[in-house]
Structures are given as C-alpha cells and as structure tokens.
Amino acid sequence: MVDSGTEKAQVGKVSRPRGRPRSFDRATALEKALMAFWEHGYEATSVSELTSAMGIGAPSLYAAFGDKQALFAEVVREYGVRYGSFGDRALAEEPTARAAVERMLREAAVEYTAPGRPHGCLVIHAATNCTSPEVEGSLRDRRNASIAAFERRMRDDVEAGELPADTDVAALARHTGAIIQGMSQQARDGASREELEALAEIAMAIWPRT
Amino acid sequence: MVDSGTEKAQVGKVSRPRGRPRSFDRATALEKALMAFWEHGYEATSVSELTSAMGIGAPSLYAAFGDKQALFAEVVREYGVRYGSFGDRALAEEPTARAAVERMLREAAVEYTAPGRPHGCLVIHAATNCTSPEVEGSLRDRRNASIAAFERRMRDDVEAGELPADTDVAALARHTGAIIQGMSQQARDGASREELEALAEIAMAIWPRT
DNA sequence: TCTTTTCTGTAGCGACCGCTAGAAAATGAG
DNA sequence: CTCATTTTCTAGCGGTCGCTACAGAAAAGA
C-alpha cells in the first residue's frame, strides 16, 4: 500500500500497470480535496463531502490516498506548492527583508481574495478547533516555522548592516506573522483585496522611513 | 420553556419555585461550558463533553439552556461580558483613539495568555470551520462589528482634529483588527505574553510619532 | 397524606461519522 | 480463452453525534 500513488515511469514505452486502470485523475481529485479542505477545514469536511467533490467512491479514495488524515497531509503539501509559496519566494528573491515583507503582504492581499477559490490561508485556518492534536499541531508547526523563517531573513539583514543592529528581529517577525494571519482572517470575513492592500501598506509603516 | 433559566425574584421572601429544585448552579455550569467552547470551539465540543464538564446530564442541559446552539449563544454573550470587554472599555475610557488602541493591544497580550484559561479570543476562533452558517456568521458579525467600532472611534478623533484629516480610518481600523487577530492566533500557537507585548509595541509604530 | 410541578438519570432514538469487506468489473499476462 | 491483478461499486460495520421519551425523585401546595 506504500507508494500507491506514484506511477512508476518506464524507459521508453508507457506500459500501464497490471490491473484495472484508475477511472479518475489523481491530481485533479487531489485538487478537489484541497479546495474542500481549504473551504471548510479538516474536521468540517466529511469523507462523504470529499468523495462527492472528488467524484469518486470512498474505497477509491482510501486506496489512492490512505485515510482522511493522510489525504489532508498531502493536500497541505500540495497547497504549499500551489498556493502557499509566495512568501518563501519573496524571502528568497527580494534583496532585503523589508522588500520581501512588503512584497509578501502585497501578494497576500491578492492571494487571499483571489476569485474562484476559498479566501484566506489554508495553513492558518484549516486545522483550528480540530479534535486530532496531530493535525492541529502539524499546521501550527508550519505557522511557527514561517515566523522563524521571517526572523532568520531579518537577522541576515541585521548582520549585513541592512537593518539597525538593535532591531528586535523576533518581535518584527512576529509582527509580520500577525499581519499575515490578520489579513487571512479578514479575507475570510469578507474583506476585499483593496482593503487588505491598504492594511498591508499601513503595516509597512513600522519599518524605518525610506 | 421560554425564560426557563431566570429565577423570578419575589418581593421580600425568596419563595422557591414549585417543583424539584435544580441540583447545579446555572452560572457555574455556564462558565464550565464557556471554557469548553473557548478551548475547543463550537463543533469540536460535543454535548457529552459539555455535560461532563458541566457536571450535569444531557436532559438537564437541554432543560436549562435550550440546545447546543442556544447554549453557545449564551456562552458568547457571557464571554463578551467576562473576558471580551477590555476593548470596548479602552475605546470608551481613553481620551484618544491612539491611546485606546495602545491600551487595547497591551491588555490583549495579557488577556490572551492569561494562565488557567484557554489562550486567544473565543470570538476569533470558536466558530471557524463550522458547519452551521448561523453560528459561524454570528461570530464573524462580532469581529466585523469590532472593526467598525474602531473605525468610528478613529473618525471621531479625525473630526476632533486629534488625527490628520486625511487619515484612512477604515484601513487603520482594519490594521488594528488584524493585529488583534494575529495576536490571538499566536497566543493559541504558544506565544508568550512578553512576545505579544513586543509585537503590540511594534504595531503602535504606525501611528504618528509622539 | 396526596397531588402537582419540576428536575434527574437511564436508555436509546435516527443520522451521520470514518472506514472497509466482498463481489463485480476491467485490464495485462500467459 | 483463463488467470492474476487492481479498481470500482454496493452495502454496511461499529461508533459518535445532537437530542429526547420516560420513569422516578424531590420539592411546594392542598
């Protein structure tokens, strides 16, 4: 049952696997599950909601993804790649921590209110009020890891002389995290892209004047 | 069954009601329910968890509080009075919007990490990922009402000349809401009072220099 | 005492939860 | 073709959900 999802690629010919072929596309089914979890969270999304959203029966779901928790873990991974990577990209590509945060907040306003998909951030919301400590903890770890990444990037800037030596990088990172989390919450509560952009712009005023 | 909770006070003598007296104190039972909902949220707190936390049987719960949703509504009301009033107090008592927000954030750092009770804010978290739109919406309305109250207080200051005439009060109010919501989230994620206080202090830097 | 009223405890309702056994269907291998 | 393998579909498992019928217990009033 391990590695049940990956199709082993053969040299040259495609050579389909032995038994009855799967009647659905695994990637699109995963995407449907992602949307369902994103919209309603881990516990409030029942397996029957998942199966009907994914267009498959329950046994197919369990055969292809393990169980509900494993499917959610895979959804979270996929979310990180498809929707949650703008922060890492900003941190990696921008020349300064300040520019990275500014771009991150600006992009968050767009991402969190994008039409045609749930608002806000899956990592922030999908495992709140969750009976399983494992699931709740996995997303909490991700949130705290993000703040730690902010702090590392800021500390680099301090060491490079880009930020004042007495900068409280831990608090500055926490502040950035709070803004992101608050923006996500307000996107869920109906705030528009423009409103979040104005919020982000105000939040940038904590940085030393340019 | 309406008004089943309130004991009608008589002039002079106490005159207990007719039938078998209630074996539990309604207020302390409500407080236990409040803690349970605060900790785990609306849906993740089952009726059987509630009954065992409150120390009563299910029929007693339904007789005294209606149903789960009515109990939650009463809990939210009680929470607003007992734990969620520091914001309104700051807005009402402080001379300026800025002083009110500063005090509110400082107090939020304390309230959201107070020992012996759940961290963060019930209004922000207890109805996320909720199957019932009514319950989810009731808390969302409260959150948006808070931001609207911030905005009104700020607009008063603009009209009084306490804030610049071109202040974007809507964005400033949203920013304050985002900080509060982010602080609550991070309190749930394990941040300490000191960390939240440092976050709050940084957030105050968006206001014009004193 | 007896009746009336209200609350308590037991026991269980129907509905949904996550999950799976087992048979039928669809493919490749021989 | 038959056989082995894998997926699909149907049906349903045990468990928990929110909630309640019912009988007995505990009080006031007659």
Short mmCIF file of C-alpha atoms (C1' of nucleotides) in Angstrom, two decimals:
data_model
loop_
_atom_site.label_atom_id
_atom_site.label_comp_id
_atom_site.label_asym_id
_atom_site.label_seq_id
_atom_site.Cartn_x
_atom_site.Cartn_y
_atom_site.Cartn_z
CA MET A 1 0.00 0.00 0.00
CA VAL A 2 3.02 2.22 0.36
CA ASP A 3 3.73 4.43 -2.64
CA SER A 4 0.35 3.51 -4.04
CA GLY A 5 0.01 6.90 -5.66
CA THR A 6 3.11 7.26 -7.77
CA GLU A 7 3.09 5.72 -11.22
CA LYS A 8 6.47 4.18 -11.90
CA ALA A 9 7.71 5.55 -15.17
CA GLN A 10 9.30 3.04 -17.51
CA VAL A 11 12.06 3.61 -20.02
CA GLY A 12 10.54 4.28 -23.43
CA LYS A 13 7.06 2.72 -23.57
CA VAL A 14 4.45 3.71 -21.01
CA SER A 15 3.46 0.13 -20.04
CA ARG A 16 0.32 0.53 -17.97
CA PRO A 17 0.18 -1.24 -14.62
CA ARG A 18 -1.27 -4.68 -14.21
CA GLY A 19 -4.91 -4.49 -13.06
CA ARG A 20 -7.99 -2.43 -13.76
CA PRO A 21 -6.96 1.14 -14.50
CA ARG A 22 -7.97 4.00 -12.25
CA SER A 23 -11.05 5.79 -13.57
CA PHE A 24 -10.09 9.24 -12.26
CA ASP A 25 -7.13 11.56 -12.44
CA ARG A 26 -5.37 11.50 -9.11
CA ALA A 27 -4.02 15.05 -9.37
CA THR A 28 -7.38 16.64 -10.15
CA ALA A 29 -9.05 14.61 -7.41
CA LEU A 30 -6.39 15.87 -5.00
CA GLU A 31 -7.08 19.42 -6.15
CA LYS A 32 -10.79 18.98 -5.47
CA ALA A 33 -9.98 17.68 -1.99
CA LEU A 34 -7.68 20.66 -1.50
CA MET A 35 -10.50 23.07 -2.29
CA ALA A 36 -12.89 21.28 0.05
CA PHE A 37 -10.44 21.27 2.95
CA TRP A 38 -9.48 24.87 2.22
CA GLU A 39 -13.08 25.97 2.32
CA HIS A 40 -14.37 24.06 5.36
CA GLY A 41 -11.30 22.90 7.29
CA TYR A 42 -10.18 19.41 8.23
CA GLU A 43 -12.94 18.19 10.54
CA ALA A 44 -15.87 20.00 8.98
CA THR A 45 -15.07 18.33 5.65
CA SER A 46 -16.54 14.84 5.87
CA VAL A 47 -15.34 11.91 3.83
CA SER A 48 -18.66 11.84 2.01
CA GLU A 49 -18.24 15.50 1.08
CA LEU A 50 -14.76 14.66 -0.14
CA THR A 51 -15.87 11.73 -2.25
CA SER A 52 -18.66 13.68 -3.89
CA ALA A 53 -16.38 16.66 -4.51
CA MET A 54 -13.69 14.41 -5.94
CA GLY A 55 -16.20 12.43 -7.96
CA ILE A 56 -15.08 9.05 -6.65
CA GLY A 57 -16.29 6.42 -4.20
CA ALA A 58 -14.97 6.05 -0.69
CA PRO A 59 -12.97 2.86 -1.39
CA SER A 60 -11.20 4.58 -4.28
CA LEU A 61 -10.30 7.47 -2.00
CA TYR A 62 -8.85 5.16 0.62
CA ALA A 63 -6.98 3.11 -1.96
CA ALA A 64 -5.44 6.16 -3.59
CA PHE A 65 -4.72 8.37 -0.58
CA GLY A 66 -4.65 6.22 2.55
CA ASP A 67 -7.08 7.71 5.01
CA LYS A 68 -8.57 11.14 5.66
CA GLN A 69 -5.58 12.33 7.64
CA ALA A 70 -3.07 11.20 5.01
CA LEU A 71 -5.14 12.86 2.30
CA PHE A 72 -5.13 16.07 4.32
CA ALA A 73 -1.36 15.87 4.75
CA GLU A 74 -0.97 15.50 1.01
CA VAL A 75 -3.37 18.41 0.48
CA VAL A 76 -1.30 20.59 2.78
CA ARG A 77 1.86 19.68 0.88
CA GLU A 78 0.16 20.46 -2.42
CA TYR A 79 -1.22 23.71 -1.04
CA GLY A 80 2.29 24.75 -0.04
CA VAL A 81 3.47 24.21 -3.58
CA ARG A 82 0.50 25.63 -5.49
CA TYR A 83 -0.76 28.47 -3.30
CA GLY A 84 1.39 28.99 -0.24
CA SER A 85 4.77 29.57 -1.79
CA PHE A 86 4.59 33.31 -2.41
CA GLY A 87 6.09 34.05 0.98
CA ASP A 88 9.10 31.79 0.53
CA ARG A 89 9.62 33.20 -2.95
CA ALA A 90 9.58 36.77 -1.68
CA LEU A 91 12.04 35.92 1.09
CA ALA A 92 14.37 34.22 -1.37
CA GLU A 93 14.18 36.65 -4.27
CA GLU A 94 13.99 40.11 -2.74
CA PRO A 95 17.23 41.84 -1.83
CA THR A 96 16.17 42.91 1.67
CA ALA A 97 13.91 41.60 4.40
CA ARG A 98 11.88 44.77 4.15
CA ALA A 99 11.33 44.39 0.41
CA ALA A 100 10.47 40.75 0.95
CA VAL A 101 7.86 41.53 3.60
CA GLU A 102 6.41 44.35 1.54
CA ARG A 103 6.03 42.10 -1.48
CA MET A 104 4.70 39.27 0.68
CA LEU A 105 1.97 41.41 2.19
CA ARG A 106 1.03 42.89 -1.16
CA GLU A 107 0.79 39.42 -2.70
CA ALA A 108 -1.10 38.08 0.30
CA ALA A 109 -3.81 40.67 -0.31
CA VAL A 110 -4.20 39.29 -3.83
CA GLU A 111 -3.85 35.60 -2.97
CA TYR A 112 -6.22 35.68 -0.02
CA THR A 113 -9.03 37.26 -2.02
CA ALA A 114 -8.49 35.56 -5.38
CA PRO A 115 -11.82 34.80 -7.04
CA GLY A 116 -12.82 31.22 -7.76
CA ARG A 117 -11.23 29.73 -4.68
CA PRO A 118 -11.58 29.92 -0.90
CA HIS A 119 -10.36 33.11 0.74
CA GLY A 120 -7.57 33.27 3.28
CA CYS A 121 -4.86 30.75 4.02
CA LEU A 122 -5.44 27.03 4.46
CA VAL A 123 -2.47 26.67 6.80
CA ILE A 124 -3.85 29.33 9.12
CA HIS A 125 -7.44 28.14 9.29
CA ALA A 126 -7.98 24.55 8.17
CA ALA A 127 -6.97 22.87 11.42
CA THR A 128 -8.40 25.22 14.03
CA ASN A 129 -10.78 23.62 16.50
CA CYS A 130 -9.53 20.22 15.49
CA THR A 131 -10.09 17.12 17.59
CA SER A 132 -6.90 15.48 16.35
CA PRO A 133 -3.88 17.08 18.05
CA GLU A 134 -1.67 15.63 15.33
CA VAL A 135 -3.46 17.51 12.56
CA GLU A 136 -3.83 20.71 14.56
CA GLY A 137 -0.16 20.57 15.53
CA SER A 138 1.07 20.00 12.00
CA LEU A 139 -0.34 23.31 10.81
CA ARG A 140 0.69 25.13 13.96
CA ASP A 141 4.25 23.95 13.32
CA ARG A 142 4.04 25.35 9.82
CA ARG A 143 2.85 28.71 11.07
CA ASN A 144 5.59 28.94 13.65
CA ALA A 145 8.15 27.81 11.09
CA SER A 146 7.09 30.67 8.83
CA ILE A 147 7.67 33.19 11.60
CA ALA A 148 11.05 31.62 12.29
CA ALA A 149 11.90 31.98 8.61
CA PHE A 150 10.95 35.66 8.72
CA GLU A 151 13.21 36.08 11.73
CA ARG A 152 16.15 34.37 10.02
CA ARG A 153 15.81 36.59 6.99
CA MET A 154 15.68 39.67 9.19
CA ARG A 155 18.69 38.58 11.20
CA ASP A 156 20.62 38.21 7.96
CA ASP A 157 19.77 41.81 7.17
CA VAL A 158 20.91 42.94 10.62
CA GLU A 159 24.21 41.16 10.15
CA ALA A 160 24.57 42.69 6.71
CA GLY A 161 24.02 46.14 8.17
CA GLU A 162 20.79 46.47 6.21
CA LEU A 163 18.80 46.78 9.43
CA PRO A 164 19.82 48.57 12.66
CA ALA A 165 21.87 46.38 14.99
CA ASP A 166 19.39 46.83 17.84
CA THR A 167 16.42 45.63 15.79
CA ASP A 168 14.18 43.22 17.73
CA VAL A 169 14.04 40.70 14.91
CA ALA A 170 11.94 38.23 16.88
CA ALA A 171 9.24 40.81 17.51
CA LEU A 172 9.46 42.12 13.97
CA ALA A 173 8.99 38.60 12.62
CA ARG A 174 6.06 38.00 14.96
CA HIS A 175 4.53 41.26 13.82
CA THR A 176 4.81 40.20 10.21
CA GLY A 177 3.19 36.90 11.06
CA ALA A 178 0.38 38.66 12.89
CA ILE A 179 -0.32 40.89 9.90
CA ILE A 180 -0.45 37.90 7.57
CA GLN A 181 -2.71 36.00 9.92
CA GLY A 182 -4.95 39.00 10.45
CA MET A 183 -5.19 39.56 6.71
CA SER A 184 -6.16 35.93 6.20
CA GLN A 185 -8.81 36.15 8.90
CA GLN A 186 -10.27 39.29 7.41
CA ALA A 187 -10.22 37.84 3.92
CA ARG A 188 -12.37 35.02 5.31
CA ASP A 189 -14.58 37.63 6.97
CA GLY A 190 -15.26 39.34 3.67
CA ALA A 191 -12.56 41.99 3.28
CA SER A 192 -11.72 42.93 -0.31
CA ARG A 193 -8.34 42.92 -1.99
CA GLU A 194 -8.20 46.72 -1.89
CA GLU A 195 -8.97 46.76 1.83
CA LEU A 196 -6.23 44.23 2.54
CA GLU A 197 -3.78 46.18 0.38
CA ALA A 198 -4.48 49.33 2.36
CA LEU A 199 -4.00 47.33 5.56
CA ALA A 200 -0.68 45.99 4.29
CA GLU A 201 0.51 49.42 3.30
CA ILE A 202 -0.21 50.80 6.75
CA ALA A 203 1.54 47.85 8.36
CA MET A 204 4.72 48.65 6.41
CA ALA A 205 4.93 51.97 8.25
CA ILE A 206 6.63 50.25 11.17
CA TRP A 207 9.79 49.96 9.09
CA PRO A 208 12.28 52.83 9.21
CA ARG A 209 11.41 55.59 6.75
CA THR A 210 12.90 55.24 3.31
CA MET B 1 -39.79 26.55 28.30
CA VAL B 2 -39.03 30.17 27.49
CA ASP B 3 -37.18 32.04 30.23
CA SER B 4 -36.51 28.74 31.95
CA GLY B 5 -33.23 29.99 33.28
CA THR B 6 -34.09 33.16 35.12
CA GLU B 7 -35.36 32.81 38.65
CA LYS B 8 -38.14 35.30 39.21
CA ALA B 9 -37.27 37.35 42.29
CA GLN B 10 -40.10 37.99 44.70
CA VAL B 11 -40.59 40.96 46.97
CA GLY B 12 -39.33 40.11 50.42
CA LYS B 13 -39.38 36.31 50.85
CA VAL B 14 -37.43 34.10 48.45
CA SER B 15 -40.28 31.62 47.76
CA ARG B 16 -38.60 28.83 45.84
CA PRO B 17 -40.26 27.69 42.65
CA ARG B 18 -42.74 24.87 42.57
CA GLY B 19 -41.08 21.57 41.61
CA ARG B 20 -37.86 19.73 42.29
CA PRO B 21 -35.02 22.23 42.68
CA ARG B 22 -32.13 22.30 40.24
CA SER B 23 -29.17 20.33 41.57
CA PHE B 24 -26.49 22.54 39.99
CA ASP B 25 -25.64 26.21 39.84
CA ARG B 26 -26.59 27.53 36.44
CA ALA B 27 -23.94 30.25 36.36
CA THR B 28 -21.03 27.95 37.18
CA ALA B 29 -22.31 25.38 34.69
CA LEU B 30 -22.40 28.12 32.06
CA GLU B 31 -18.84 29.08 32.96
CA LYS B 32 -17.70 25.47 32.50
CA ALA B 33 -19.39 25.39 29.10
CA LEU B 34 -17.70 28.68 28.26
CA MET B 35 -14.27 27.21 29.00
CA ALA B 36 -15.00 24.11 26.95
CA PHE B 37 -16.19 26.09 23.93
CA TRP B 38 -13.30 28.53 24.32
CA GLU B 39 -10.80 25.72 24.32
CA HIS B 40 -12.12 23.52 21.52
CA GLY B 41 -14.55 25.64 19.53
CA TYR B 42 -18.23 25.13 18.80
CA GLU B 43 -18.29 21.94 16.75
CA ALA B 44 -15.33 20.18 18.32
CA THR B 45 -17.03 20.46 21.71
CA SER B 46 -19.58 17.65 21.83
CA VAL B 47 -22.64 17.67 24.03
CA SER B 48 -21.23 14.78 26.02
CA GLU B 49 -18.03 16.75 26.63
CA LEU B 50 -20.20 19.65 27.74
CA THR B 51 -22.29 17.58 30.12
CA SER B 52 -19.27 16.01 31.76
CA ALA B 53 -17.51 19.37 32.03
CA MET B 54 -20.61 20.98 33.48
CA GLY B 55 -21.24 18.03 35.78
CA ILE B 56 -24.84 17.52 34.68
CA GLY B 57 -26.83 15.14 32.49
CA ALA B 58 -27.89 15.92 28.97
CA PRO B 59 -31.59 16.43 29.82
CA SER B 60 -30.62 18.98 32.48
CA LEU B 61 -28.51 20.83 29.93
CA TYR B 62 -31.33 20.96 27.42
CA ALA B 63 -33.86 21.99 30.06
CA ALA B 64 -31.66 24.79 31.36
CA PHE B 65 -30.10 26.14 28.15
CA GLY B 66 -32.24 25.05 25.21
CA ASP B 67 -29.97 23.29 22.75
CA LYS B 68 -26.27 23.33 21.92
CA GLN B 69 -26.56 26.38 19.70
CA ALA B 70 -28.53 28.38 22.28
CA LEU B 71 -26.01 27.42 24.95
CA PHE B 72 -23.21 28.62 22.69
CA ALA B 73 -25.00 31.91 22.07
CA GLU B 74 -25.32 32.41 25.81
CA VAL B 75 -21.66 31.49 26.25
CA VAL B 76 -20.67 34.09 23.67
CA ARG B 77 -22.73 36.72 25.47
CA GLU B 78 -21.14 35.76 28.78
CA TYR B 79 -17.68 35.77 27.21
CA GLY B 80 -18.27 39.29 25.96
CA VAL B 81 -19.10 40.44 29.47
CA ARG B 82 -16.47 38.49 31.41
CA TYR B 83 -13.47 38.37 29.07
CA GLY B 84 -14.05 40.28 25.86
CA SER B 85 -14.91 43.71 27.19
CA PHE B 86 -11.41 45.17 27.52
CA GLY B 87 -11.54 46.56 24.01
CA ASP B 88 -14.82 48.38 24.48
CA ARG B 89 -13.60 49.73 27.80
CA ALA B 90 -10.42 51.08 26.27
CA LEU B 91 -12.38 52.71 23.44
CA ALA B 92 -14.78 54.31 25.90
CA GLU B 93 -12.35 55.39 28.62
CA GLU B 94 -9.22 56.54 26.82
CA PRO B 95 -9.09 60.14 25.62
CA THR B 96 -7.85 59.36 22.10
CA ALA B 97 -8.19 56.54 19.61
CA ARG B 98 -4.47 56.06 19.71
CA ALA B 99 -4.39 55.70 23.48
CA ALA B 100 -7.35 53.34 23.28
CA VAL B 101 -5.66 51.10 20.71
CA GLU B 102 -2.39 51.14 22.61
CA ARG B 103 -4.10 50.09 25.82
CA MET B 104 -6.22 47.53 23.97
CA LEU B 105 -3.20 45.83 22.43
CA ARG B 106 -1.30 45.86 25.69
CA GLU B 107 -4.25 44.33 27.51
CA ALA B 108 -4.82 41.81 24.73
CA ALA B 109 -1.30 40.49 25.28
CA VAL B 110 -2.21 39.85 28.91
CA GLU B 111 -5.72 38.54 28.33
CA TYR B 112 -4.79 36.19 25.51
CA THR B 113 -2.07 34.48 27.52
CA ALA B 114 -3.68 34.52 30.97
CA PRO B 115 -2.87 31.33 32.86
CA GLY B 116 -5.65 28.99 33.90
CA ARG B 117 -7.83 29.55 30.89
CA PRO B 118 -7.69 29.00 27.14
CA HIS B 119 -5.41 31.31 25.18
CA GLY B 120 -6.56 33.70 22.48
CA CYS B 121 -10.02 35.04 21.81
CA LEU B 122 -13.17 32.91 21.71
CA VAL B 123 -14.86 35.26 19.25
CA ILE B 124 -11.99 34.95 16.80
CA HIS B 125 -11.56 31.18 16.92
CA ALA B 126 -14.52 29.28 18.34
CA ALA B 127 -16.63 29.23 15.18
CA THR B 128 -14.03 28.73 12.48
CA ASN B 129 -14.59 25.70 10.27
CA CYS B 130 -18.14 25.49 11.47
CA THR B 131 -20.81 23.50 9.66
CA SER B 132 -23.58 25.80 10.85
CA PRO B 133 -23.50 29.06 8.87
CA GLU B 134 -25.61 30.69 11.57
CA VAL B 135 -23.02 30.06 14.28
CA GLU B 136 -20.08 30.93 12.07
CA GLY B 137 -21.81 34.09 10.92
CA SER B 138 -22.67 35.26 14.41
CA LEU B 139 -19.01 35.46 15.41
CA ARG B 140 -17.96 36.92 12.07
CA ASP B 141 -20.50 39.68 12.62
CA ARG B 142 -18.98 40.36 16.02
CA ARG B 143 -15.49 40.58 14.56
CA ASN B 144 -16.58 42.97 11.82
CA ALA B 145 -18.55 45.00 14.35
CA SER B 146 -15.40 45.41 16.41
CA ILE B 147 -13.51 46.78 13.43
CA ALA B 148 -16.41 49.13 12.70
CA ALA B 149 -16.26 50.34 16.29
CA PHE B 150 -12.54 51.02 15.92
CA GLU B 151 -13.27 52.99 12.80
CA ARG B 152 -15.97 55.08 14.46
CA ARG B 153 -13.66 55.94 17.33
CA MET B 154 -10.94 56.95 14.89
CA ARG B 155 -13.32 59.03 12.84
CA ASP B 156 -14.31 60.90 15.99
CA ASP B 157 -10.65 61.70 16.52
CA VAL B 158 -10.28 62.93 12.96
CA GLU B 159 -13.28 65.21 13.36
CA ALA B 160 -11.87 66.45 16.66
CA GLY B 161 -8.59 67.27 14.97
CA GLU B 162 -6.82 64.67 17.05
CA LEU B 163 -5.86 62.75 13.92
CA PRO B 164 -4.85 64.16 10.50
CA ALA B 165 -7.80 64.89 8.26
CA ASP B 166 -6.50 62.61 5.53
CA THR B 167 -6.21 59.59 7.82
CA ASP B 168 -7.52 56.41 6.20
CA VAL B 169 -9.60 55.44 9.21
CA ALA B 170 -11.04 52.34 7.56
CA ALA B 171 -7.59 50.94 6.86
CA LEU B 172 -6.32 51.98 10.27
CA ALA B 173 -9.24 50.18 11.92
CA ARG B 174 -8.65 47.10 9.78
CA HIS B 175 -5.00 47.16 10.73
CA THR B 176 -5.90 47.27 14.41
CA GLY B 177 -8.23 44.33 13.90
CA ALA B 178 -5.55 42.39 12.09
CA ILE B 179 -3.08 42.94 14.92
CA ILE B 180 -5.61 41.75 17.48
CA GLN B 181 -6.50 38.71 15.41
CA GLY B 182 -2.85 37.91 14.76
CA MET B 183 -2.06 38.23 18.45
CA SER B 184 -4.90 35.87 19.30
CA GLN B 185 -3.72 33.35 16.73
CA GLN B 186 -0.18 33.46 18.03
CA ALA B 187 -1.34 33.17 21.62
CA ARG B 188 -3.04 29.95 20.57
CA ASP B 189 0.15 28.91 18.82
CA GLY B 190 2.15 29.26 22.00
CA ALA B 191 3.44 32.84 22.04
CA SER B 192 4.11 34.29 25.50
CA ARG B 193 2.75 37.48 26.99
CA GLU B 194 6.11 39.19 26.58
CA GLU B 195 6.30 38.22 22.92
CA LEU B 196 2.82 39.58 22.29
CA GLU B 197 3.64 42.78 24.15
CA ALA B 198 6.68 43.31 21.96
CA LEU B 199 4.52 42.65 18.90
CA ALA B 200 1.97 45.20 20.12
CA GLU B 201 4.61 47.79 20.76
CA ILE B 202 5.98 47.43 17.26
CA ALA B 203 2.49 47.66 15.80
CA MET B 204 1.98 51.02 17.52
CA ALA B 205 4.80 52.45 15.41
CA ILE B 206 2.37 53.04 12.54
CA TRP B 207 0.86 55.94 14.48
CA PRO B 208 2.40 59.37 14.00
CA ARG B 209 5.37 59.97 16.30
CA THR B 210 4.56 61.42 19.69
"C1'" DT C 1 -51.11 12.44 53.18
"C1'" DC C 2 -51.89 13.23 48.31
"C1'" DT C 3 -51.45 15.92 44.18
"C1'" DT C 4 -48.92 18.86 41.20
"C1'" DT C 5 -44.82 20.54 39.40
"C1'" DT C 6 -40.19 20.42 38.08
"C1'" DC C 7 -35.77 18.23 37.69
"C1'" DT C 8 -32.72 14.00 37.25
"C1'" DG C 9 -30.91 9.62 35.38
"C1'" DT C 10 -31.36 5.83 32.15
"C1'" DA C 11 -31.67 4.38 27.95
"C1'" DG C 12 -31.92 4.90 23.33
"C1'" DC C 13 -33.64 7.37 19.00
"C1'" DG C 14 -32.25 8.34 13.92
"C1'" DA C 15 -28.43 10.39 11.47
"C1'" DC C 16 -24.02 10.79 10.33
"C1'" DC C 17 -19.03 9.77 11.18
"C1'" DG C 18 -14.61 7.38 9.22
"C1'" DC C 19 -13.77 3.31 7.19
"C1'" DT C 20 -13.89 -1.47 4.92
"C1'" DA C 21 -15.43 -6.36 3.45
"C1'" DG C 22 -16.82 -8.60 -0.59
"C1'" DA C 23 -18.38 -9.11 -5.16
"C1'" DA C 24 -18.26 -7.42 -9.80
"C1'" DA C 25 -15.69 -5.11 -13.49
"C1'" DA C 26 -11.70 -4.01 -16.25
"C1'" DT C 27 -7.25 -4.54 -17.58
"C1'" DG C 28 -2.41 -7.34 -18.77
"C1'" DA C 29 -0.01 -11.87 -18.89
"C1'" DG C 30 0.22 -16.46 -20.47
"C1'" DC D 1 -9.63 -18.32 -23.83
"C1'" DT D 2 -8.14 -18.43 -18.45
"C1'" DC D 3 -5.82 -16.44 -14.66
"C1'" DA D 4 -3.87 -12.85 -11.83
"C1'" DT D 5 -4.19 -8.21 -10.52
"C1'" DT D 6 -6.15 -3.92 -9.47
"C1'" DT D 7 -10.11 -0.76 -9.17
"C1'" DT D 8 -14.95 0.10 -8.59
"C1'" DC D 9 -19.49 -0.34 -6.55
"C1'" DT D 10 -22.75 -1.73 -3.02
"C1'" DA D 11 -23.64 -2.31 1.33
"C1'" DG D 12 -22.84 -1.89 5.90
"C1'" DC D 13 -19.66 -2.12 10.06
"C1'" DG D 14 -19.04 -0.02 14.97
"C1'" DG D 15 -19.00 4.45 16.96
"C1'" DT D 16 -20.33 9.05 17.98
"C1'" DC D 17 -23.30 12.91 17.03
"C1'" DG D 18 -27.27 16.02 18.94
"C1'" DC D 19 -31.21 15.23 21.19
"C1'" DT D 20 -35.35 13.23 23.81
"C1'" DA D 21 -39.10 9.83 25.86
"C1'" DC D 22 -39.94 8.06 30.05
"C1'" DA D 23 -39.93 6.86 34.74
"C1'" DG D 24 -38.51 8.03 39.21
"C1'" DA D 25 -37.03 11.63 42.68
"C1'" DA D 26 -37.60 15.91 45.19
"C1'" DA D 27 -39.72 19.89 46.22
"C1'" DA D 28 -44.37 23.09 47.16
"C1'" DG D 29 -49.31 23.39 47.84
"C1'" DA D 30 -53.76 21.44 49.32
#
